[in-house]
Coordinates of N, CA and C in Angstrom, one line a residue:
M277 N -3.1 20.2 -1.6 CA -2.8 19.0 -0.7 C -1.6 19.4 0.1
K278 N -1.7 19.4 1.4 CA -0.6 19.6 2.3 C 0.1 18.3 2.7
I279 N 1.4 18.2 2.4 CA 2.1 17.0 2.7 C 3.3 17.4 3.6
I280 N 3.4 16.6 4.8 CA 4.4 16.9 5.7 C 5.2 15.6 6.0
A281 N 6.4 15.7 6.4 CA 7.2 14.6 6.9 C 7.3 14.6 8.4
M282 N 7.1 13.4 9.0 CA 7.3 13.3 10.4 C 8.4 12.2 10.7
I283 N 9.3 12.5 11.5 CA 10.4 11.6 11.8 C 10.3 11.1 13.3
P284 N 9.8 10.0 13.6 CA 9.7 9.5 14.9 C 11.1 9.1 15.4
A285 N 11.4 9.6 16.6 CA 12.8 9.5 17.1 C 12.8 9.0 18.6
R286 N 12.7 7.7 18.8 CA 12.8 7.1 20.1 C 14.2 6.9 20.5
Y287 N 14.6 7.3 21.7 CA 16.0 7.1 22.1 C 16.4 5.7 22.4
E288 N 15.5 5.0 23.2 CA 15.9 3.7 23.7 C 15.5 2.6 22.8
A289 N 16.1 2.5 21.6 CA 15.9 1.4 20.7 C 16.3 0.1 21.3
S290 N 15.5 -1.0 21.1 CA 15.8 -2.2 21.8 C 17.1 -2.9 21.3
R291 N 17.3 -2.9 19.9 CA 18.5 -3.6 19.4 C 19.8 -2.7 19.5
F292 N 19.6 -1.4 19.5 CA 20.8 -0.5 19.5 C 20.5 0.8 20.2
P293 N 20.4 0.7 21.5 CA 20.0 1.9 22.3 C 20.9 3.1 22.0
G294 N 20.2 4.3 21.9 CA 20.9 5.5 21.6 C 21.4 5.7 20.2
K295 N 21.0 4.8 19.3 CA 21.5 4.8 17.9 C 21.3 6.2 17.2
L296 N 20.2 6.8 17.5 CA 19.9 8.1 16.7 C 20.9 9.2 17.1
M297 N 21.5 9.1 18.3 CA 22.5 10.1 18.7 C 23.9 9.7 18.4
K298 N 24.1 8.5 17.8 CA 25.5 8.1 17.5 C 26.1 9.0 16.4
D299 N 27.4 9.2 16.5 CA 28.1 10.1 15.6 C 28.2 9.4 14.2
L300 N 27.8 10.2 13.2 CA 27.9 9.8 11.8 C 28.5 11.0 11.0
A301 N 29.8 10.9 10.8 CA 30.5 11.9 10.0 C 30.3 13.3 10.7
G302 N 30.4 13.3 12.0 CA 30.4 14.6 12.7 C 29.1 15.1 13.2
K303 N 28.0 14.4 12.8 CA 26.7 14.7 13.3 C 25.9 13.5 13.8
P304 N 25.0 13.7 14.7 CA 24.2 12.6 15.1 C 23.3 12.0 13.9
V305 N 23.0 10.7 14.0 CA 22.3 10.1 12.9 C 21.0 10.8 12.7
I306 N 20.2 11.2 13.7 CA 18.9 11.9 13.6 C 19.0 13.2 12.9
I307 N 20.1 13.9 13.0 CA 20.3 15.2 12.3 C 20.5 15.0 10.8
H308 N 21.3 14.0 10.5 CA 21.4 13.6 9.1 C 20.1 13.3 8.4
T309 N 19.3 12.5 9.2 CA 18.0 12.1 8.6 C 17.1 13.3 8.4
Y310 N 17.0 14.2 9.4 CA 16.2 15.4 9.3 C 16.7 16.3 8.2
E311 N 18.0 16.5 8.0 CA 18.5 17.3 7.0 C 18.3 16.7 5.6
S312 N 18.3 15.4 5.5 CA 18.1 14.7 4.2 C 16.7 14.9 3.8
A313 N 15.7 14.8 4.7 CA 14.3 15.0 4.4 C 14.1 16.5 3.9
L314 N 14.7 17.4 4.6 CA 14.6 18.8 4.2 C 15.1 19.1 2.8
K315 N 16.2 18.4 2.5 CA 16.9 18.7 1.2 C 16.1 18.2 0.0
T316 N 15.1 17.3 0.2 CA 14.3 16.8 -0.9 C 13.4 17.8 -1.5
N317 N 13.0 18.8 -0.6 CA 12.1 19.9 -1.0 C 10.7 19.3 -1.5
L318 N 10.4 18.2 -0.9 CA 9.1 17.6 -1.3 C 8.0 17.9 -0.3
F319 N 8.3 18.5 0.9 CA 7.4 18.6 2.0 C 7.1 20.0 2.3
D320 N 5.9 20.3 2.7 CA 5.5 21.6 3.2 C 6.2 21.9 4.6
E321 N 6.4 20.8 5.4 CA 7.1 21.0 6.6 C 7.7 19.6 7.0
V322 N 8.8 19.7 7.8 CA 9.5 18.5 8.3 C 9.6 18.6 9.8
Y323 N 9.2 17.6 10.5 CA 9.3 17.6 12.0 C 10.0 16.3 12.5
V324 N 10.6 16.4 13.6 CA 11.0 15.3 14.4 C 10.1 15.2 15.6
V325 N 9.6 14.0 15.9 CA 8.8 13.9 17.1 C 9.5 12.8 18.0
T326 N 9.7 13.2 19.3 CA 10.6 12.4 20.1 C 10.1 12.3 21.5
D327 N 10.7 11.3 22.2 CA 10.4 11.1 23.7 C 11.7 11.5 24.5
S328 N 12.7 12.0 23.8 CA 14.0 12.2 24.4 C 14.4 13.7 24.5
D329 N 14.7 14.1 25.7 CA 15.2 15.5 25.9 C 16.5 15.7 25.2
V330 N 17.3 14.7 25.1 CA 18.6 14.8 24.3 C 18.4 15.1 22.9
I331 N 17.5 14.3 22.2 CA 17.2 14.5 20.8 C 16.5 15.8 20.6
Y332 N 15.6 16.2 21.5 CA 14.8 17.4 21.4 C 15.8 18.6 21.4
S333 N 16.8 18.6 22.3 CA 17.7 19.7 22.4 C 18.6 19.7 21.2
E334 N 19.0 18.6 20.7 CA 19.9 18.5 19.5 C 19.2 19.2 18.3
L335 N 17.9 18.9 18.1 CA 17.2 19.5 17.0 C 17.0 21.0 17.2
K336 N 16.8 21.4 18.4 CA 16.6 22.9 18.7 C 17.9 23.6 18.4
K337 N 19.1 23.0 18.7 CA 20.4 23.6 18.4 C 20.5 24.1 17.0
I338 N 20.0 23.3 16.1 CA 20.1 23.6 14.6 C 18.9 24.3 14.1
G339 N 17.9 24.7 15.0 CA 16.7 25.4 14.5 C 15.7 24.5 13.9
G340 N 15.8 23.2 14.2 CA 14.9 22.2 13.6 C 13.5 22.3 14.2
K341 N 12.5 21.7 13.5 CA 11.2 21.6 14.1 C 11.0 20.3 14.8
V342 N 10.8 20.4 16.1 CA 10.8 19.1 16.9 C 9.6 19.2 17.9
I343 N 9.0 18.1 18.1 CA 7.8 18.0 19.0 C 8.1 16.9 20.0
M344 N 7.8 17.2 21.3 CA 8.0 16.3 22.4 C 6.7 15.5 22.6
S345 N 6.8 14.2 22.6 CA 5.7 13.3 22.8 C 5.1 13.5 24.2
K346 N 3.8 13.5 24.3 CA 3.2 13.6 25.6 C 3.0 12.3 26.3
K347 N 3.0 11.2 25.6 CA 2.7 9.9 26.1 C 3.8 8.9 25.7
E348 N 3.9 7.8 26.4 CA 4.8 6.7 25.9 C 4.1 6.0 24.7
H349 N 4.9 5.6 23.7 CA 4.3 4.9 22.6 C 5.0 3.7 22.2
D350 N 4.3 2.7 21.7 CA 4.9 1.4 21.3 C 5.5 1.4 19.9
C351 N 5.1 2.4 19.1 CA 5.6 2.4 17.7 C 5.6 3.8 17.2
G352 N 6.3 4.0 16.0 CA 6.5 5.3 15.4 C 5.1 5.9 15.0
S353 N 4.3 5.1 14.4 CA 3.0 5.6 13.9 C 2.1 6.2 15.0
D354 N 2.1 5.5 16.2 CA 1.4 6.1 17.4 C 2.0 7.5 17.8
R355 N 3.3 7.5 17.8 CA 4.0 8.8 18.1 C 3.6 9.9 17.2
I356 N 3.6 9.6 15.9 CA 3.3 10.6 14.9 C 1.8 11.0 15.0
A357 N 0.9 10.0 15.2 CA -0.5 10.3 15.3 C -0.8 11.3 16.4
E358 N -0.2 11.1 17.6 CA -0.4 12.0 18.6 C 0.0 13.4 18.2
A359 N 1.1 13.5 17.5 CA 1.6 14.9 17.1 C 0.8 15.6 16.1
I360 N 0.1 14.8 15.2 CA -0.6 15.5 14.1 C -2.1 15.7 14.3
Q361 N -2.6 15.3 15.5 CA -4.0 15.3 15.7 C -4.7 16.6 15.4
D362 N -4.0 17.7 15.8 CA -4.6 19.0 15.6 C -4.0 19.8 14.4
M363 N -3.2 19.1 13.6 CA -2.6 19.8 12.5 C -3.5 19.7 11.2
E364 N -3.5 20.8 10.4 CA -4.2 20.8 9.2 C -3.3 20.2 8.1
V365 N -3.4 18.9 7.9 CA -2.5 18.2 6.9 C -3.4 17.2 6.2
D366 N -3.0 16.8 5.0 CA -3.7 15.8 4.2 C -2.9 14.5 4.2
V367 N -1.6 14.5 3.9 CA -0.8 13.3 3.9 C 0.4 13.5 4.7
V368 N 0.7 12.4 5.5 CA 1.9 12.4 6.4 C 2.8 11.3 5.9
I369 N 4.1 11.7 5.7 CA 5.1 10.7 5.4 C 5.9 10.4 6.6
N370 N 6.0 9.2 7.0 CA 6.7 8.7 8.2 C 8.1 8.3 7.7
V371 N 9.1 9.2 8.0 CA 10.5 8.9 7.6 C 11.2 8.3 8.8
Q372 N 11.7 7.1 8.7 CA 12.4 6.5 9.9 C 13.6 7.3 10.3
G373 N 13.8 7.5 11.6 CA 14.9 8.3 12.1 C 16.2 7.7 11.9
D374 N 16.2 6.3 11.7 CA 17.5 5.6 11.6 C 17.9 5.3 10.1
E375 N 17.2 6.1 9.2 CA 17.6 5.9 7.7 C 18.0 7.3 7.2
P376 N 19.3 7.6 7.5 CA 19.8 9.0 7.0 C 20.0 9.1 5.5
F377 N 20.0 8.0 4.8 CA 20.2 8.1 3.3 C 18.9 8.0 2.5
I378 N 17.8 8.2 3.2 CA 16.5 8.1 2.4 C 16.6 9.1 1.2
D379 N 16.0 8.7 0.1 CA 16.3 9.4 -1.1 C 15.0 10.1 -1.7
E380 N 15.3 11.1 -2.5 CA 14.2 11.9 -3.1 C 13.3 11.1 -4.0
V381 N 14.0 10.3 -4.8 CA 13.3 9.5 -5.8 C 12.2 8.6 -5.2
S382 N 12.5 7.9 -4.1 CA 11.6 7.0 -3.5 C 10.5 7.8 -2.8
L383 N 10.8 8.9 -2.1 CA 9.8 9.7 -1.5 C 8.8 10.3 -2.5
S384 N 9.3 10.7 -3.7 CA 8.5 11.2 -4.8 C 7.5 10.2 -5.3
K385 N 7.9 8.9 -5.3 CA 7.0 7.8 -5.7 C 5.8 7.7 -4.8
L386 N 6.1 7.8 -3.5 CA 5.1 7.7 -2.5 C 4.1 8.8 -2.6
I387 N 4.6 10.0 -2.7 CA 3.7 11.2 -2.8 C 2.8 11.1 -4.1
K388 N 3.4 10.6 -5.2 CA 2.7 10.5 -6.4 C 1.4 9.6 -6.3
V389 N 1.5 8.6 -5.5 CA 0.4 7.7 -5.2 C -0.8 8.5 -4.8
F390 N -0.6 9.4 -3.9 CA -1.8 10.1 -3.3 C -2.2 11.2 -4.3
K391 N -1.3 11.8 -5.0 CA -1.7 12.8 -6.0 C -2.6 12.2 -7.1
K392 N -2.3 11.0 -7.5 CA -3.0 10.3 -8.5 C -4.3 9.7 -8.0
D393 N -4.4 9.5 -6.7 CA -5.6 8.9 -6.1 C -6.7 9.9 -5.8
T394 N -7.3 10.4 -6.9 CA -8.3 11.5 -6.7 C -9.5 11.1 -6.0
E395 N -9.8 9.8 -6.0 CA -11.0 9.3 -5.3 C -10.7 8.9 -3.8
K396 N -9.5 9.1 -3.4 CA -9.0 8.9 -2.0 C -9.4 7.4 -1.6
K397 N -9.0 6.5 -2.4 CA -9.3 5.1 -2.0 C -8.1 4.4 -1.3
I398 N -6.9 5.1 -1.5 CA -5.7 4.5 -0.8 C -5.4 5.2 0.5
D399 N -5.4 4.4 1.6 CA -5.1 5.0 2.9 C -3.7 5.1 3.2
L400 N -2.9 4.1 2.8 CA -1.5 4.0 3.1 C -0.7 3.6 1.8
A401 N 0.6 4.0 1.8 CA 1.5 3.5 0.8 C 2.9 3.4 1.5
S402 N 3.7 2.4 1.0 CA 5.0 2.2 1.6 C 5.9 1.7 0.5
L403 N 7.2 1.5 0.8 CA 8.2 1.1 -0.1 C 8.7 -0.3 0.1
K404 N 9.1 -0.9 -1.0 CA 9.8 -2.2 -1.0 C 10.9 -2.2 -2.0
V405 N 11.9 -3.0 -1.6 CA 13.1 -3.1 -2.5 C 13.5 -4.6 -2.6
E406 N 13.9 -5.0 -3.8 CA 14.2 -6.5 -3.9 C 15.5 -6.8 -3.3
M407 N 15.6 -7.9 -2.6 CA 16.8 -8.4 -2.0 C 17.4 -9.5 -2.8
K408 N 18.7 -9.5 -3.0 CA 19.3 -10.5 -3.9 C 20.2 -11.5 -3.0
E409 N 20.9 -10.9 -2.0 CA 21.8 -11.7 -1.2 C 21.1 -12.6 -0.2
E410 N 21.6 -13.8 -0.1 CA 21.0 -14.8 0.9 C 21.1 -14.3 2.3
K411 N 22.2 -13.6 2.6 CA 22.4 -13.1 4.0 C 21.3 -12.1 4.3
E412 N 21.0 -11.2 3.4 CA 20.0 -10.2 3.6 C 18.6 -10.8 3.7
I413 N 18.3 -11.8 2.9 CA 17.0 -12.5 2.9 C 16.8 -13.2 4.3
Q414 N 17.8 -13.8 4.8 CA 17.7 -14.6 6.1 C 17.7 -13.7 7.3
N415 N 18.2 -12.4 7.2 CA 18.3 -11.6 8.3 C 17.0 -11.1 8.9
P416 N 16.6 -11.5 10.2 CA 15.4 -11.1 10.8 C 15.2 -9.6 11.0
N417 N 16.3 -8.8 10.9 CA 16.2 -7.4 11.0 C 15.6 -6.8 9.8
N418 N 15.6 -7.5 8.7 CA 15.0 -7.1 7.4 C 13.6 -7.6 7.3
V419 N 12.6 -6.7 7.4 CA 11.2 -7.1 7.3 C 10.9 -7.4 5.9
K420 N 10.3 -8.6 5.6 CA 9.9 -9.0 4.3 C 8.5 -8.7 4.0
V421 N 8.1 -8.4 2.8 CA 6.7 -8.2 2.4 C 6.4 -9.0 1.2
I422 N 5.1 -9.5 1.2 CA 4.6 -10.2 0.0 C 3.3 -9.4 -0.4
T423 N 3.1 -9.3 -1.7 CA 2.0 -8.5 -2.2 C 1.1 -9.3 -3.2
D424 N -0.1 -8.7 -3.5 CA -0.9 -9.3 -4.5 C -0.6 -8.8 -5.9
E425 N -1.4 -9.1 -6.8 CA -1.1 -8.7 -8.2 C -1.2 -7.2 -8.5
N426 N -1.9 -6.5 -7.5 CA -2.0 -5.1 -7.7 C -1.0 -4.3 -6.7
N427 N -0.1 -5.1 -6.2 CA 0.9 -4.5 -5.3 C 0.4 -4.0 -4.0
F428 N -0.7 -4.6 -3.5 CA -1.1 -4.3 -2.2 C -0.6 -5.4 -1.2
A429 N -0.1 -5.0 -0.1 CA 0.5 -5.9 0.9 C -0.4 -7.0 1.3
I430 N 0.1 -8.2 1.3 CA -0.6 -9.4 1.9 C -0.2 -9.6 3.3
Y431 N 1.2 -9.6 3.5 CA 1.7 -9.8 4.8 C 3.1 -9.3 4.9
F432 N 3.5 -9.0 6.2 CA 4.9 -8.6 6.5 C 5.4 -9.6 7.5
S433 N 6.7 -9.9 7.5 CA 7.3 -10.9 8.4 C 8.8 -10.7 8.5
R434 N 9.3 -11.0 9.7 CA 10.8 -11.1 9.8 C 11.3 -12.4 9.3
A435 N 10.4 -13.4 9.2 CA 10.8 -14.7 8.6 C 10.9 -14.6 7.1
V436 N 11.4 -15.6 6.5 CA 11.6 -15.6 5.0 C 10.2 -15.9 4.4
I437 N 9.6 -15.0 3.7 CA 8.4 -15.2 3.0 C 8.5 -14.7 1.5
P438 N 8.0 -15.4 0.6 CA 7.3 -16.7 0.7 C 8.4 -17.8 0.9
Y439 N 8.0 -18.9 1.5 CA 8.9 -20.0 1.8 C 9.1 -20.8 0.5
P440 N 10.4 -21.0 0.1 CA 10.7 -21.6 -1.2 C 10.7 -23.2 -1.1
R441 N 9.5 -23.8 -1.1 CA 9.4 -25.2 -0.9 C 10.0 -26.0 -2.0
E442 N 9.9 -25.5 -3.3 CA 10.5 -26.1 -4.4 C 11.7 -25.3 -4.9
E443 N 12.9 -25.8 -4.8 CA 14.1 -25.0 -5.1 C 14.2 -24.5 -6.5
E444 N 13.6 -25.2 -7.5 CA 13.7 -24.9 -8.9 C 12.7 -23.7 -9.3
V445 N 11.8 -23.3 -8.4 CA 10.9 -22.2 -8.6 C 11.6 -20.9 -8.3
K446 N 11.6 -20.0 -9.2 CA 12.2 -18.7 -9.0 C 11.4 -17.9 -8.0
V447 N 12.0 -17.3 -7.0 CA 11.3 -16.5 -6.0 C 12.0 -15.2 -5.9
S448 N 11.2 -14.1 -5.9 CA 11.7 -12.8 -5.6 C 11.4 -12.4 -4.2
Y449 N 12.4 -11.9 -3.5 CA 12.2 -11.5 -2.1 C 12.3 -9.9 -2.0
Y450 N 11.3 -9.4 -1.2 CA 11.3 -7.9 -1.1 C 11.4 -7.5 0.4
K451 N 12.2 -6.5 0.6 CA 12.4 -5.9 2.0 C 11.5 -4.7 2.1
H452 N 10.8 -4.6 3.2 CA 10.0 -3.4 3.5 C 10.9 -2.3 4.0
K453 N 10.9 -1.2 3.3 CA 11.7 -0.1 3.7 C 10.9 0.7 4.8
G454 N 11.5 1.3 5.7 CA 10.8 1.9 6.9 C 10.3 3.3 6.6
V455 N 9.5 3.4 5.5 CA 8.9 4.7 5.1 C 7.5 4.4 4.8
Y456 N 6.6 5.1 5.5 CA 5.1 5.0 5.3 C 4.6 6.4 4.8
A457 N 3.5 6.3 4.1 CA 2.8 7.5 3.7 C 1.3 7.3 4.1
F458 N 0.7 8.2 4.9 CA -0.6 8.0 5.4 C -1.5 9.2 5.0
R459 N -2.8 8.9 4.7 CA -3.7 10.0 4.8 C -3.9 10.2 6.3
K460 N -4.2 11.4 6.7 CA -4.3 11.8 8.1 C -5.3 10.9 8.8
Q461 N -6.5 10.6 8.3 CA -7.5 9.9 9.0 C -7.1 8.4 9.2
A462 N -6.4 7.8 8.3 CA -5.9 6.5 8.4 C -4.9 6.4 9.6
L463 N -4.1 7.4 9.8 CA -3.2 7.4 10.9 C -3.9 7.6 12.2
L464 N -4.9 8.4 12.3 CA -5.7 8.6 13.5 C -6.5 7.4 13.8
D465 N -7.0 6.7 12.8 CA -7.7 5.4 13.1 C -6.7 4.4 13.7
F466 N -5.5 4.3 13.2 CA -4.5 3.4 13.7 C -4.2 3.7 15.2
Y467 N -4.2 5.0 15.5 CA -3.9 5.4 16.9 C -4.9 4.9 17.9
V468 N -6.1 4.8 17.5 CA -7.1 4.4 18.5 C -7.4 2.9 18.4
T469 N -6.7 2.2 17.6 CA -6.8 0.7 17.5 C -5.8 0.0 18.4
P470 N -6.2 -0.9 19.2 CA -5.2 -1.6 20.1 C -4.2 -2.4 19.3
I471 N -3.1 -2.7 19.8 CA -2.1 -3.6 19.2 C -2.8 -4.9 18.9
T472 N -2.6 -5.4 17.7 CA -3.2 -6.6 17.2 C -2.3 -7.8 17.5
P473 N -2.9 -9.0 17.5 CA -2.1 -10.2 17.9 C -0.9 -10.5 17.0
L474 N -1.0 -10.5 15.7 CA 0.1 -10.7 14.8 C 1.2 -9.6 14.9
E475 N 0.7 -8.4 15.0 CA 1.6 -7.3 15.2 C 2.5 -7.5 16.5
S476 N 1.8 -7.9 17.5 CA 2.5 -8.2 18.8 C 3.6 -9.3 18.7
I477 N 3.2 -10.3 17.9 CA 4.2 -11.4 17.7 C 5.4 -11.0 16.9
E478 N 5.1 -10.3 15.7 CA 6.2 -10.0 14.8 C 6.9 -8.7 15.2
K479 N 6.3 -7.8 16.0 CA 6.8 -6.5 16.3 C 7.0 -5.7 15.0
I480 N 5.9 -5.7 14.2 CA 5.9 -4.9 12.9 C 4.6 -4.2 12.9
E481 N 4.6 -2.9 13.0 CA 3.4 -2.1 13.1 C 2.5 -2.1 11.9
A482 N 3.1 -2.3 10.7 CA 2.3 -2.4 9.5 C 1.2 -3.5 9.5
I483 N 1.5 -4.5 10.3 CA 0.6 -5.6 10.4 C -0.7 -5.2 11.0
R484 N -0.7 -4.2 11.9 CA -2.0 -3.8 12.5 C -3.0 -3.3 11.5
Y485 N -2.5 -2.6 10.5 CA -3.4 -2.1 9.4 C -4.0 -3.3 8.7
L486 N -3.2 -4.3 8.4 CA -3.7 -5.5 7.6 C -4.7 -6.2 8.5
E487 N -4.5 -6.4 9.8 CA -5.4 -7.1 10.6 C -6.7 -6.5 10.8
V488 N -6.8 -5.2 10.6 CA -8.1 -4.5 10.8 C -8.7 -4.2 9.4
G489 N -8.1 -4.7 8.3 CA -8.7 -4.6 7.0 C -8.3 -3.5 6.1
K490 N -7.2 -2.7 6.5 CA -6.7 -1.6 5.7 C -5.9 -2.2 4.6
K491 N -5.8 -1.5 3.5 CA -4.9 -1.8 2.4 C -3.7 -0.9 2.3
I492 N -2.5 -1.6 2.1 CA -1.3 -0.8 2.0 C -0.7 -1.0 0.6
K493 N -0.7 0.1 -0.2 CA -0.1 0.0 -1.5 C 1.4 0.0 -1.4
M494 N 2.1 -1.0 -2.0 CA 3.5 -1.1 -1.9 C 4.1 -0.6 -3.3
I495 N 5.1 0.3 -3.2 CA 5.7 0.9 -4.3 C 7.2 0.4 -4.4
E496 N 7.5 -0.3 -5.5 CA 8.9 -0.8 -5.6 C 9.9 0.3 -5.9
T497 N 11.0 0.3 -5.3 CA 12.1 1.2 -5.6 C 13.4 0.3 -5.7
T498 N 14.3 0.8 -6.5 CA 15.6 0.1 -6.7 C 16.7 0.7 -5.8
I499 N 16.3 1.7 -5.1 CA 17.3 2.4 -4.3 C 17.2 1.9 -2.9
D500 N 18.2 1.2 -2.3 CA 18.1 0.7 -1.0 C 19.0 1.6 -0.1
S501 N 18.4 2.0 1.0 CA 19.1 2.8 2.0 C 19.7 1.9 3.1
I502 N 20.5 2.5 4.0 CA 21.0 1.8 5.1 C 20.2 2.2 6.4
G503 N 19.5 1.2 6.9 CA 18.8 1.4 8.1 C 19.7 1.0 9.3
I504 N 19.9 1.9 10.2 CA 20.9 1.6 11.3 C 20.2 0.9 12.5
D505 N 20.2 -0.4 12.4 CA 19.6 -1.2 13.5 C 20.6 -1.8 14.4
T506 N 21.9 -1.8 14.0 CA 23.0 -2.5 14.8 C 24.2 -1.6 14.7
P507 N 25.2 -1.9 15.6 CA 26.5 -1.2 15.4 C 27.2 -1.5 14.1
E508 N 26.9 -2.7 13.5 CA 27.5 -3.0 12.2 C 26.9 -2.1 11.1
D509 N 25.6 -1.8 11.2 CA 25.0 -0.9 10.3 C 25.6 0.5 10.3
L510 N 25.9 0.9 11.6 CA 26.5 2.2 11.7 C 27.8 2.3 11.0
T511 N 28.6 1.2 11.1 CA 29.9 1.1 10.5 C 29.7 1.2 8.9
K512 N 28.7 0.6 8.4 CA 28.4 0.6 7.0 C 28.0 2.1 6.6
A513 N 27.2 2.7 7.4 CA 26.8 4.1 7.1 C 28.0 5.0 7.1
I514 N 28.9 4.9 8.1 CA 30.1 5.7 8.1 C 30.9 5.6 6.9
K515 N 31.1 4.3 6.4 CA 31.8 4.1 5.2 C 31.1 4.7 4.0
K516 N 29.8 4.6 3.9 CA 29.0 5.2 2.8 C 29.1 6.7 2.8
M517 N 29.0 7.3 4.0 CA 29.1 8.7 4.1 C 30.5 9.3 3.6
K518 N 31.5 8.5 3.9 CA 32.9 8.9 3.4 C 33.0 8.9 1.9
N519 N 32.1 8.1 1.3 CA 32.2 7.9 -0.2 C 31.2 8.8 -0.9
V520 N 30.3 9.5 -0.2 CA 29.3 10.4 -0.8 C 30.0 11.7 -1.4

């Protein structure tokens, strides 16, 4: 089984433009993410796929594997799908470019899903982490996920789900971490499927899979990383990097 990591790297992020090239302890954020993926030693190959000449050049400077997108894309999965169409791969791990602290333990759990799935019934897998703080739960930048009894995703939202109608009922809230694992064909199927209505409303690409009937296996992890969506997140990341 050939397993690769793909890191989609769009320069003009809507909430924090140019965030992947922001300085983090002497290196751009995207370089930290690329090097973190390499250090796990979990992948046959690691690539960055980008629409940016600046990001492309930065990866080339360090001898990194980088692919320039041929088209404009609305989401990372589309960007990756274009890049892997002619590659001989079995499983593709989408590592978000703005998560430089992604960890080996969580990635290992995703890969294990596919190695155990000998009948190839699982098309996608992704990660969730429990949120405890009210501020994190209410933050629309944190995508929430609810699952069924077998840990397959029911829905993703920027809103608080499930809604706690009765305060005395204990509720656990889970954040969707920006890491996906795909079988190659599932990703190519996604690429030729138009943006779906709920995906368009929430601006969450995982919803497209649910709307067309795909199942996403959610794997719980206790290790939460810092996704850099805002300048405040970058400040947190700088502090974390100093303590590593």
